[in-house]
Amino acid sequence: MISEKTLKALEFDKILSILQGYAVLDRTKSELLAFSPLSDFKEVSLLLDKTQEAYSLIYNHGVSGVFYFGDISDELQRVNAGGTLNNAELLRVADNLKSARTIKHAIAAVSDDKIVYLRKISNSLYENYEFEKEITSKIISEDEISDSASPRLYSIRKSIRDINAKIREKLNSYMRAGLNKYLQDAVVTMRQDRYVIPVKSEFRSQVKGFIHDQSSSGATVFIEPEQVMELNNDLKRATFEEREEIYRILSELSAKITYMSNGLTENATALTEIDGFFARAEYAFKTKSIRPELNERGIIDIKSGRHPLIAAEKVVPISLYLGEKFNFLLLTGPNTGGKTVSLKLVGLFSLMTMSGMFIPAGNDSRVSVFDGVCSDIGDEQSIEQNLSTFSSHVKNLIDILNVVQGRNLILLDEIGAGTDPEEGSAIALAIIDKLLKSNCYGIITTHYSKLKEYAMTTDKIENASMEFDAATLKPVYKINIGIPGSSNAIEIAKTLGLSEDVINGAFRYMSDKSIGFEEVLKKAEESRRESDRLSAELLQKLSDKEKELQEIVLEKEKIKAERERIYFNARQETKRIVAEKLSEAEEIVSELKNILKKANLESSEVIRASELKNRIENSRYLNIESENAPVELIKAKDSEIKAGKKVYVKSLDAYAKILSVNAKKAEAEVLIGDIRSKIKLDDIYNSEETKKQEKNVKIFNKARGIMPKTELNVIGKTSLEALDEVKTFIDQAVVNGLEEIKIIHGVGAGVLLKSIREYLKQDKNVKDFRRGVYGEGENGITIVHLK
């Protein structure tokens, strides 16, 4: 139960007034202004669900809302009684159908399984596009029917236009035939729906016809010449026919409405409901409100709540909670410190939630559904009943105590005020006792020290205070739960200019007990504020240190990556230099062979020169010692080769991170420093195992480096076996950076030779190849140059 007085005291009527401004339909506005908060948990939860759906439809799916139409309830009653609607009334019926059609189709087009309730409402809407189109095509405006509304109307209006033209033509001809001297003006006008000409009064006898009117001065008479009387009669008859046809059209349209009267009535109800939730959604968006977590256990937990009636640039967020460990908050603090605003905010948020509205607060805020909300706020006197401020408060409290029980929200501002403090405190304590026994919930504000002491020692009620800056004596508008507040009345009076002698007198008149309790509160508040300050400083320092640590870790990773990049580039550069030197050596050997041939030396000397060339070539692959290489190689298992794992690549003598694995091609893409490279899976070794062994080994095994193979002997192999080995051999040569390799296959029947050379033509890593020259093995070998 929520009284009108409580709704007004909490200014809920102002919230509804703002809310109805977001509605489109007049009926929605009226219903929102008269809305009463619900107390059933399931019903409130359903309201919030529908508001949530409306919010999603507008701001996630771009549904524009309900199209405006006027109330047609009276029109439907007249139609059902056999009446005929006019243009404007029929257009309102078309608007009803259009509104239902557009919102129904808009929601149907949204593919979101979370839109349940509003989809169900929209699906029930009645639509009749053909009739809607018939109305709008026949009725142009509230004052005009289309010529094409019916073939007969079209024919009648064409006849009217023809008659009008004939009359004007005849009158103009008549006036040109020497009548100008009798006319007041050479114009054709109308009187009583008949064409007339303005004739000077003194010449009325000169113009034969019927006098319809005269001017106010009597100087002019308006005569219908006898020459156009019959045409005017034809025009009159045609006009009557037009009116009869228009009435027939309107009657026909009105009669059709009787068959859809129920659908149109239900449309108005359903569209009003949809419009109401769209209005709630727009209000939520404009006020940056959130859907509170709903409960029915009396729990209120407001996080950074902003009073919706205070301007956004002035409002100070408030946080508070009650309902779990305690049922009531006893809120204390100085005047103008925000106690009443906080109390009203809790009541207003509860009423808004129970009306299906979102609240302007932080995420995870919780609000309970209450059976009733009661309040005693303000100090206005009851003039009608001739009651004082105290009497008015007591009467309100009596009304509250008579109805309160169980899950009720009670909001009492300055309980026991307006009378002797001792007696007021006693009455307040007795009332609080009764409220606590009834297991209801709420907030009570007070300045009485006895109530603060009571809250310290009593279950179900907890002290809370509005924070106050002792240095500036200005409110901070922050609620501290668990700590009673001081009124600071004397200090505030001092800052406002009250003389020192009066201030000292005030302290003398305060009891020692009151002074002592207030001093304890002040010191407790100062200690708490100092503790908060130190905690904030400590948290800031901790945050700064964490940032520094993150920066150090990132810098370390950068240095590590740079080191690996430099190492890898150095190895590549070394290989390039060696390759250049080998190329020079090859030129020397080639020249040497030519010289030997010309000198007719023994072939054994040529072979010796070739051996020297091979020695130079092999020197290219001398192992370059690295601190990165593991002492003992442990082949990685297939299950260990996966993206993200750090491994050792033997051919590149470096640690790398696996980016991706291609099982079909038996290769992986790895990252070494900031360089990507593709390697064979057989070239991958376990990084973690080798690292463990490195700790216990002080001397590197220099014999570990195995010189890459530059030749492959496949004599005696089948073509299938040989080609498999040739492919693997070429891949390893590419990984190791070799530019030239030798394949020994022999001559034999030529099958093996042919298969190998056919394969070399299609291998993407092969630049070209040639048969061996004299001294190299001639047609029994193939020299392959790699890309």
Tab-separated table of N, CA and C in Angstrom, residues 206-314:
chain	number	residue	atom	x	y	z
A	206	GLN	N	-32.103	47.614	-65.337
A	206	GLN	CA	-31.556	47.412	-66.663
A	206	GLN	C	-31.062	45.982	-66.872
A	207	VAL	N	-30.865	45.253	-65.752
A	207	VAL	CA	-30.349	43.885	-65.841
A	207	VAL	C	-31.446	42.935	-65.392
A	208	LYS	N	-31.918	42.099	-66.334
A	208	LYS	CA	-32.979	41.156	-66.002
A	208	LYS	C	-32.400	39.957	-65.276
A	209	GLY	N	-33.026	39.633	-64.151
A	209	GLY	CA	-32.563	38.483	-63.385
A	209	GLY	C	-33.084	38.531	-61.962
A	210	PHE	N	-32.552	37.622	-61.125
A	210	PHE	CA	-33.002	37.498	-59.732
A	210	PHE	C	-31.963	38.120	-58.800
A	211	ILE	N	-32.451	39.063	-57.923
A	211	ILE	CA	-31.556	39.728	-56.975
A	211	ILE	C	-31.388	38.807	-55.750
A	212	HIS	N	-30.112	38.441	-55.466
A	212	HIS	CA	-29.827	37.549	-54.341
A	212	HIS	C	-29.354	38.307	-53.104
A	213	ASP	N	-28.724	39.481	-53.292
A	213	ASP	CA	-28.126	40.150	-52.130
A	213	ASP	C	-27.785	41.577	-52.531
A	214	GLN	N	-27.481	42.408	-51.543
A	214	GLN	CA	-26.960	43.732	-51.812
A	214	GLN	C	-25.881	44.054	-50.796
A	215	SER	N	-25.051	45.033	-51.138
A	215	SER	CA	-23.938	45.388	-50.244
A	215	SER	C	-24.470	46.106	-49.021
A	216	SER	N	-23.635	46.193	-48.006
A	216	SER	CA	-24.047	46.847	-46.759
A	216	SER	C	-24.357	48.319	-46.962
A	217	SER	N	-23.729	48.928	-47.968
A	217	SER	CA	-23.984	50.350	-48.229
A	217	SER	C	-25.214	50.549	-49.104
A	218	GLY	N	-25.654	49.451	-49.737
A	218	GLY	CA	-26.821	49.534	-50.632
A	218	GLY	C	-26.478	49.998	-52.023
A	219	ALA	N	-25.202	50.280	-52.302
A	219	ALA	CA	-24.789	50.800	-53.609
A	219	ALA	C	-24.715	49.711	-54.659
A	220	THR	N	-24.648	48.453	-54.205
A	220	THR	CA	-24.483	47.349	-55.142
A	220	THR	C	-25.500	46.271	-54.840
A	221	VAL	N	-26.058	45.732	-55.925
A	221	VAL	CA	-26.933	44.574	-55.781
A	221	VAL	C	-26.331	43.425	-56.595
A	222	PHE	N	-26.534	42.216	-56.103
A	222	PHE	CA	-25.957	41.043	-56.749
A	222	PHE	C	-27.079	40.286	-57.461
A	223	ILE	N	-27.008	40.321	-58.784
A	223	ILE	CA	-28.092	39.797	-59.617
A	223	ILE	C	-27.634	38.554	-60.355
A	224	GLU	N	-28.506	37.559	-60.346
A	224	GLU	CA	-28.294	36.357	-61.151
A	224	GLU	C	-29.025	36.567	-62.477
A	225	PRO	N	-28.290	36.813	-63.569
A	225	PRO	CA	-28.950	37.066	-64.855
A	225	PRO	C	-29.779	35.871	-65.281
A	226	GLU	N	-30.901	36.172	-65.971
A	226	GLU	CA	-31.797	35.092	-66.368
A	226	GLU	C	-31.140	34.150	-67.376
A	227	GLN	N	-30.092	34.633	-68.079
A	227	GLN	CA	-29.407	33.810	-69.058
A	227	GLN	C	-28.680	32.621	-68.431
A	228	VAL	N	-28.286	32.738	-67.090
A	228	VAL	CA	-27.524	31.646	-66.464
A	228	VAL	C	-28.329	30.936	-65.382
A	229	MET	N	-29.601	31.280	-65.246
A	229	MET	CA	-30.391	30.666	-64.174
A	229	MET	C	-30.484	29.159	-64.332
A	230	GLU	N	-30.717	28.696	-65.541
A	230	GLU	CA	-30.855	27.264	-65.754
A	230	GLU	C	-29.523	26.541	-65.490
A	231	LEU	N	-28.424	27.193	-65.900
A	231	LEU	CA	-27.105	26.596	-65.636
A	231	LEU	C	-26.826	26.556	-64.129
A	232	ASN	N	-27.212	27.614	-63.419
A	232	ASN	CA	-27.043	27.618	-61.955
A	232	ASN	C	-27.870	26.517	-61.312
A	233	ASN	N	-29.061	26.287	-61.887
A	233	ASN	CA	-29.884	25.184	-61.367
A	233	ASN	C	-29.209	23.834	-61.594
A	234	ASP	N	-28.596	23.679	-62.771
A	234	ASP	CA	-27.869	22.433	-63.067
A	234	ASP	C	-26.706	22.250	-62.083
A	235	LEU	N	-26.025	23.378	-61.799
A	235	LEU	CA	-24.899	23.325	-60.868
A	235	LEU	C	-25.365	22.937	-59.479
A	236	LYS	N	-26.500	23.467	-59.071
A	236	LYS	CA	-27.042	23.162	-57.746
A	236	LYS	C	-27.372	21.678	-57.652
A	237	ARG	N	-28.016	21.150	-58.714
A	237	ARG	CA	-28.364	19.727	-58.707
A	237	ARG	C	-27.094	18.859	-58.651
A	238	ALA	N	-26.095	19.242	-59.407
A	238	ALA	CA	-24.848	18.472	-59.421
A	238	ALA	C	-24.157	18.522	-58.049
A	239	THR	N	-24.243	19.671	-57.391
A	239	THR	CA	-23.645	19.808	-56.066
A	239	THR	C	-24.349	18.900	-55.064
A	240	PHE	N	-25.692	18.853	-55.168
A	240	PHE	CA	-26.441	17.938	-54.282
A	240	PHE	C	-26.029	16.487	-54.530
A	241	GLU	N	-25.869	16.150	-55.785
A	241	GLU	CA	-25.467	14.790	-56.135
A	241	GLU	C	-24.070	14.468	-55.582
A	242	GLU	N	-23.181	15.473	-55.612
A	242	GLU	CA	-21.825	15.283	-55.094
A	242	GLU	C	-21.873	14.990	-53.591
A	243	ARG	N	-22.686	15.763	-52.870
A	243	ARG	CA	-22.798	15.571	-51.428
A	243	ARG	C	-23.367	14.192	-51.102
A	244	GLU	N	-24.370	13.805	-51.879
A	244	GLU	CA	-24.955	12.488	-51.637
A	244	GLU	C	-23.942	11.371	-51.899
A	245	GLU	N	-23.125	11.525	-52.933
A	245	GLU	CA	-22.137	10.487	-53.260
A	245	GLU	C	-21.026	10.441	-52.190
A	246	ILE	N	-20.622	11.604	-51.711
A	246	ILE	CA	-19.593	11.648	-50.640
A	246	ILE	C	-20.130	10.972	-49.386
A	247	TYR	N	-21.388	11.287	-49.051
A	247	TYR	CA	-21.980	10.656	-47.871
A	247	TYR	C	-22.054	9.144	-48.050
A	248	ARG	N	-22.396	8.704	-49.268
A	248	ARG	CA	-22.458	7.265	-49.533
A	248	ARG	C	-21.078	6.610	-49.342
A	249	ILE	N	-20.042	7.284	-49.821
A	249	ILE	CA	-18.682	6.754	-49.691
A	249	ILE	C	-18.288	6.657	-48.218
A	250	LEU	N	-18.552	7.735	-47.458
A	250	LEU	CA	-18.207	7.737	-46.028
A	250	LEU	C	-19.009	6.674	-45.284
A	251	SER	N	-20.267	6.513	-45.634
A	251	SER	CA	-21.108	5.505	-44.977
A	251	SER	C	-20.590	4.106	-45.272
A	252	GLU	N	-20.174	3.894	-46.502
A	252	GLU	CA	-19.657	2.578	-46.897
A	252	GLU	C	-18.375	2.253	-46.122
A	253	LEU	N	-17.481	3.228	-46.007
A	253	LEU	CA	-16.243	3.023	-45.243
A	253	LEU	C	-16.556	2.785	-43.762
A	254	SER	N	-17.493	3.561	-43.229
A	254	SER	CA	-17.856	3.430	-41.810
A	254	SER	C	-18.449	2.062	-41.519
A	255	ALA	N	-19.264	1.567	-42.454
A	255	ALA	CA	-19.886	0.251	-42.257
A	255	ALA	C	-18.838	-0.852	-42.186
A	256	LYS	N	-17.797	-0.724	-42.969
A	256	LYS	CA	-16.726	-1.733	-42.951
A	256	LYS	C	-16.022	-1.785	-41.596
A	257	ILE	N	-15.975	-0.649	-40.923
A	257	ILE	CA	-15.269	-0.582	-39.640
A	257	ILE	C	-15.955	-1.433	-38.580
A	258	THR	N	-17.258	-1.600	-38.697
A	258	THR	CA	-17.977	-2.393	-37.686
A	258	THR	C	-17.437	-3.815	-37.598
A	259	TYR	N	-16.919	-4.332	-38.718
A	259	TYR	CA	-16.408	-5.702	-38.722
A	259	TYR	C	-15.014	-5.816	-38.097
A	260	MET	N	-14.350	-4.686	-37.899
A	260	MET	CA	-12.996	-4.716	-37.324
A	260	MET	C	-12.912	-3.884	-36.042
A	261	SER	N	-14.069	-3.590	-35.472
A	261	SER	CA	-14.131	-2.734	-34.288
A	261	SER	C	-13.327	-3.318	-33.127
A	262	ASN	N	-13.488	-4.617	-32.877
A	262	ASN	CA	-12.758	-5.244	-31.762
A	262	ASN	C	-11.255	-5.180	-31.980
A	263	GLY	N	-10.827	-5.439	-33.218
A	263	GLY	CA	-9.399	-5.387	-33.521
A	263	GLY	C	-8.819	-4.004	-33.311
A	264	LEU	N	-9.553	-2.988	-33.719
A	264	LEU	CA	-9.088	-1.613	-33.539
A	264	LEU	C	-9.024	-1.235	-32.061
A	265	THR	N	-10.002	-1.720	-31.282
A	265	THR	CA	-10.001	-1.452	-29.840
A	265	THR	C	-8.800	-2.113	-29.167
A	266	GLU	N	-8.558	-3.364	-29.536
A	266	GLU	CA	-7.422	-4.083	-28.973
A	266	GLU	C	-6.098	-3.464	-29.419
A	267	ASN	N	-6.063	-2.950	-30.635
A	267	ASN	CA	-4.868	-2.242	-31.104
A	267	ASN	C	-4.529	-1.071	-30.192
A	268	ALA	N	-5.565	-0.284	-29.871
A	268	ALA	CA	-5.334	0.896	-29.028
A	268	ALA	C	-4.740	0.500	-27.684
A	269	THR	N	-5.248	-0.599	-27.114
A	269	THR	CA	-4.745	-1.059	-25.815
A	269	THR	C	-3.308	-1.559	-25.933
A	270	ALA	N	-3.045	-2.408	-26.936
A	270	ALA	CA	-1.715	-2.991	-27.103
A	270	ALA	C	-0.675	-1.934	-27.461
A	271	LEU	N	-1.033	-1.014	-28.351
A	271	LEU	CA	-0.087	0.033	-28.757
A	271	LEU	C	0.201	0.990	-27.604
A	272	THR	N	-0.785	1.222	-26.760
A	272	THR	CA	-0.566	2.047	-25.565
A	272	THR	C	0.449	1.380	-24.640
A	273	GLU	N	0.329	0.058	-24.476
A	273	GLU	CA	1.278	-0.674	-23.628
A	273	GLU	C	2.687	-0.616	-24.219
A	274	ILE	N	2.809	-0.868	-25.511
A	274	ILE	CA	4.132	-0.815	-26.159
A	274	ILE	C	4.726	0.581	-26.043
A	275	ASP	N	3.902	1.593	-26.280
A	275	ASP	CA	4.350	2.987	-26.195
A	275	ASP	C	4.837	3.318	-24.788
A	276	GLY	N	4.170	2.766	-23.767
A	276	GLY	CA	4.573	3.011	-22.383
A	276	GLY	C	5.968	2.455	-22.090
A	277	PHE	N	6.276	1.273	-22.606
A	277	PHE	CA	7.603	0.695	-22.358
A	277	PHE	C	8.677	1.362	-23.214
A	278	PHE	N	8.293	1.826	-24.391
A	278	PHE	CA	9.241	2.597	-25.191
A	278	PHE	C	9.572	3.919	-24.483
A	279	ALA	N	8.574	4.515	-23.837
A	279	ALA	CA	8.808	5.751	-23.081
A	279	ALA	C	9.763	5.483	-21.914
A	280	ARG	N	9.557	4.363	-21.203
A	280	ARG	CA	10.460	4.000	-20.105
A	280	ARG	C	11.883	3.799	-20.618
A	281	ALA	N	12.013	3.165	-21.785
A	281	ALA	CA	13.332	2.905	-22.361
A	281	ALA	C	14.027	4.212	-22.739
A	282	GLU	N	13.285	5.138	-23.336
A	282	GLU	CA	13.881	6.425	-23.712
A	282	GLU	C	14.299	7.218	-22.474
A	283	TYR	N	13.475	7.153	-21.433
A	283	TYR	CA	13.834	7.831	-20.178
A	283	TYR	C	15.137	7.234	-19.621
A	284	ALA	N	15.241	5.910	-19.665
A	284	ALA	CA	16.453	5.234	-19.164
A	284	ALA	C	17.681	5.687	-19.934
A	285	PHE	N	17.540	5.812	-21.249
A	285	PHE	CA	18.680	6.222	-22.076
A	285	PHE	C	19.075	7.668	-21.765
A	286	LYS	N	18.094	8.544	-21.686
A	286	LYS	CA	18.375	9.958	-21.466
A	286	LYS	C	19.015	10.200	-20.095
A	287	THR	N	18.633	9.406	-19.096
A	287	THR	CA	19.150	9.608	-17.741
A	287	THR	C	20.307	8.668	-17.410
A	288	LYS	N	20.779	7.908	-18.423
A	288	LYS	CA	21.887	6.960	-18.238
A	288	LYS	C	21.582	5.999	-17.087
A	289	SER	N	20.374	5.478	-17.114
A	289	SER	CA	19.914	4.590	-16.043
A	289	SER	C	20.222	3.132	-16.372
A	290	ILE	N	20.228	2.291	-15.338
A	290	ILE	CA	20.486	0.865	-15.499
A	290	ILE	C	19.331	0.063	-14.899
A	291	ARG	N	19.219	-1.163	-15.332
A	291	ARG	CA	18.210	-2.043	-14.746
A	291	ARG	C	18.745	-2.574	-13.422
A	292	PRO	N	18.066	-2.314	-12.317
A	292	PRO	CA	18.559	-2.812	-11.024
A	292	PRO	C	18.322	-4.308	-10.881
A	293	GLU	N	19.148	-4.944	-10.082
A	293	GLU	CA	18.917	-6.350	-9.750
A	293	GLU	C	17.758	-6.408	-8.759
A	294	LEU	N	16.746	-7.152	-9.113
A	294	LEU	CA	15.513	-7.160	-8.335
A	294	LEU	C	15.518	-8.275	-7.287
A	295	ASN	N	14.984	-7.989	-6.110
A	295	ASN	CA	14.826	-9.009	-5.079
A	295	ASN	C	13.552	-8.711	-4.298
A	296	GLU	N	13.127	-9.659	-3.493
A	296	GLU	CA	11.945	-9.464	-2.642
A	296	GLU	C	12.286	-9.717	-1.176
A	297	ARG	N	13.552	-9.505	-0.837
A	297	ARG	CA	14.022	-9.753	0.534
A	297	ARG	C	14.321	-8.463	1.293
A	298	GLY	N	13.918	-7.335	0.751
A	298	GLY	CA	14.127	-6.059	1.427
A	298	GLY	C	15.525	-5.495	1.240
A	299	ILE	N	16.308	-6.069	0.343
A	299	ILE	CA	17.693	-5.623	0.155
A	299	ILE	C	17.732	-4.425	-0.790
A	300	ILE	N	18.376	-3.361	-0.327
A	300	ILE	CA	18.631	-2.181	-1.157
A	300	ILE	C	20.143	-1.941	-1.143
A	301	ASP	N	20.726	-1.876	-2.319
A	301	ASP	CA	22.166	-1.628	-2.439
A	301	ASP	C	22.368	-0.684	-3.621
A	302	ILE	N	22.412	0.602	-3.311
A	302	ILE	CA	22.542	1.619	-4.350
A	302	ILE	C	24.010	1.979	-4.511
A	303	LYS	N	24.492	1.872	-5.732
A	303	LYS	CA	25.887	2.225	-6.024
A	303	LYS	C	25.885	3.466	-6.915
A	304	SER	N	26.454	4.533	-6.381
A	304	SER	CA	26.562	5.805	-7.121
A	304	SER	C	25.211	6.239	-7.691
A	305	GLY	N	24.195	6.262	-6.829
A	305	GLY	CA	22.862	6.676	-7.264
A	305	GLY	C	22.774	8.184	-7.422
A	306	ARG	N	22.144	8.622	-8.503
A	306	ARG	CA	21.993	10.052	-8.773
A	306	ARG	C	20.512	10.409	-8.717
A	307	HIS	N	20.171	11.374	-7.883
A	307	HIS	CA	18.762	11.754	-7.759
A	307	HIS	C	18.266	12.274	-9.099
A	308	PRO	N	17.226	11.665	-9.677
A	308	PRO	CA	16.801	12.008	-11.039
A	308	PRO	C	16.207	13.400	-11.196
A	309	LEU	N	15.885	14.071	-10.092
A	309	LEU	CA	15.292	15.401	-10.186
A	309	LEU	C	16.302	16.514	-9.945
A	310	ILE	N	17.556	16.136	-9.714
A	310	ILE	CA	18.622	17.126	-9.552
A	310	ILE	C	19.393	17.200	-10.864
A	311	ALA	N	19.700	18.395	-11.318
A	311	ALA	CA	20.390	18.583	-12.595
A	311	ALA	C	21.681	17.770	-12.629
A	312	ALA	N	21.974	17.205	-13.796
A	312	ALA	CA	23.124	16.310	-13.950
A	312	ALA	C	24.431	16.977	-13.561
A	313	GLU	N	24.567	18.287	-13.836
A	313	GLU	CA	25.826	18.972	-13.524
A	313	GLU	C	25.960	19.301	-12.036
A	314	LYS	N	24.866	19.146	-11.270
A	314	LYS	CA	24.916	19.465	-9.846
A	314	LYS	C	24.804	18.239	-8.936
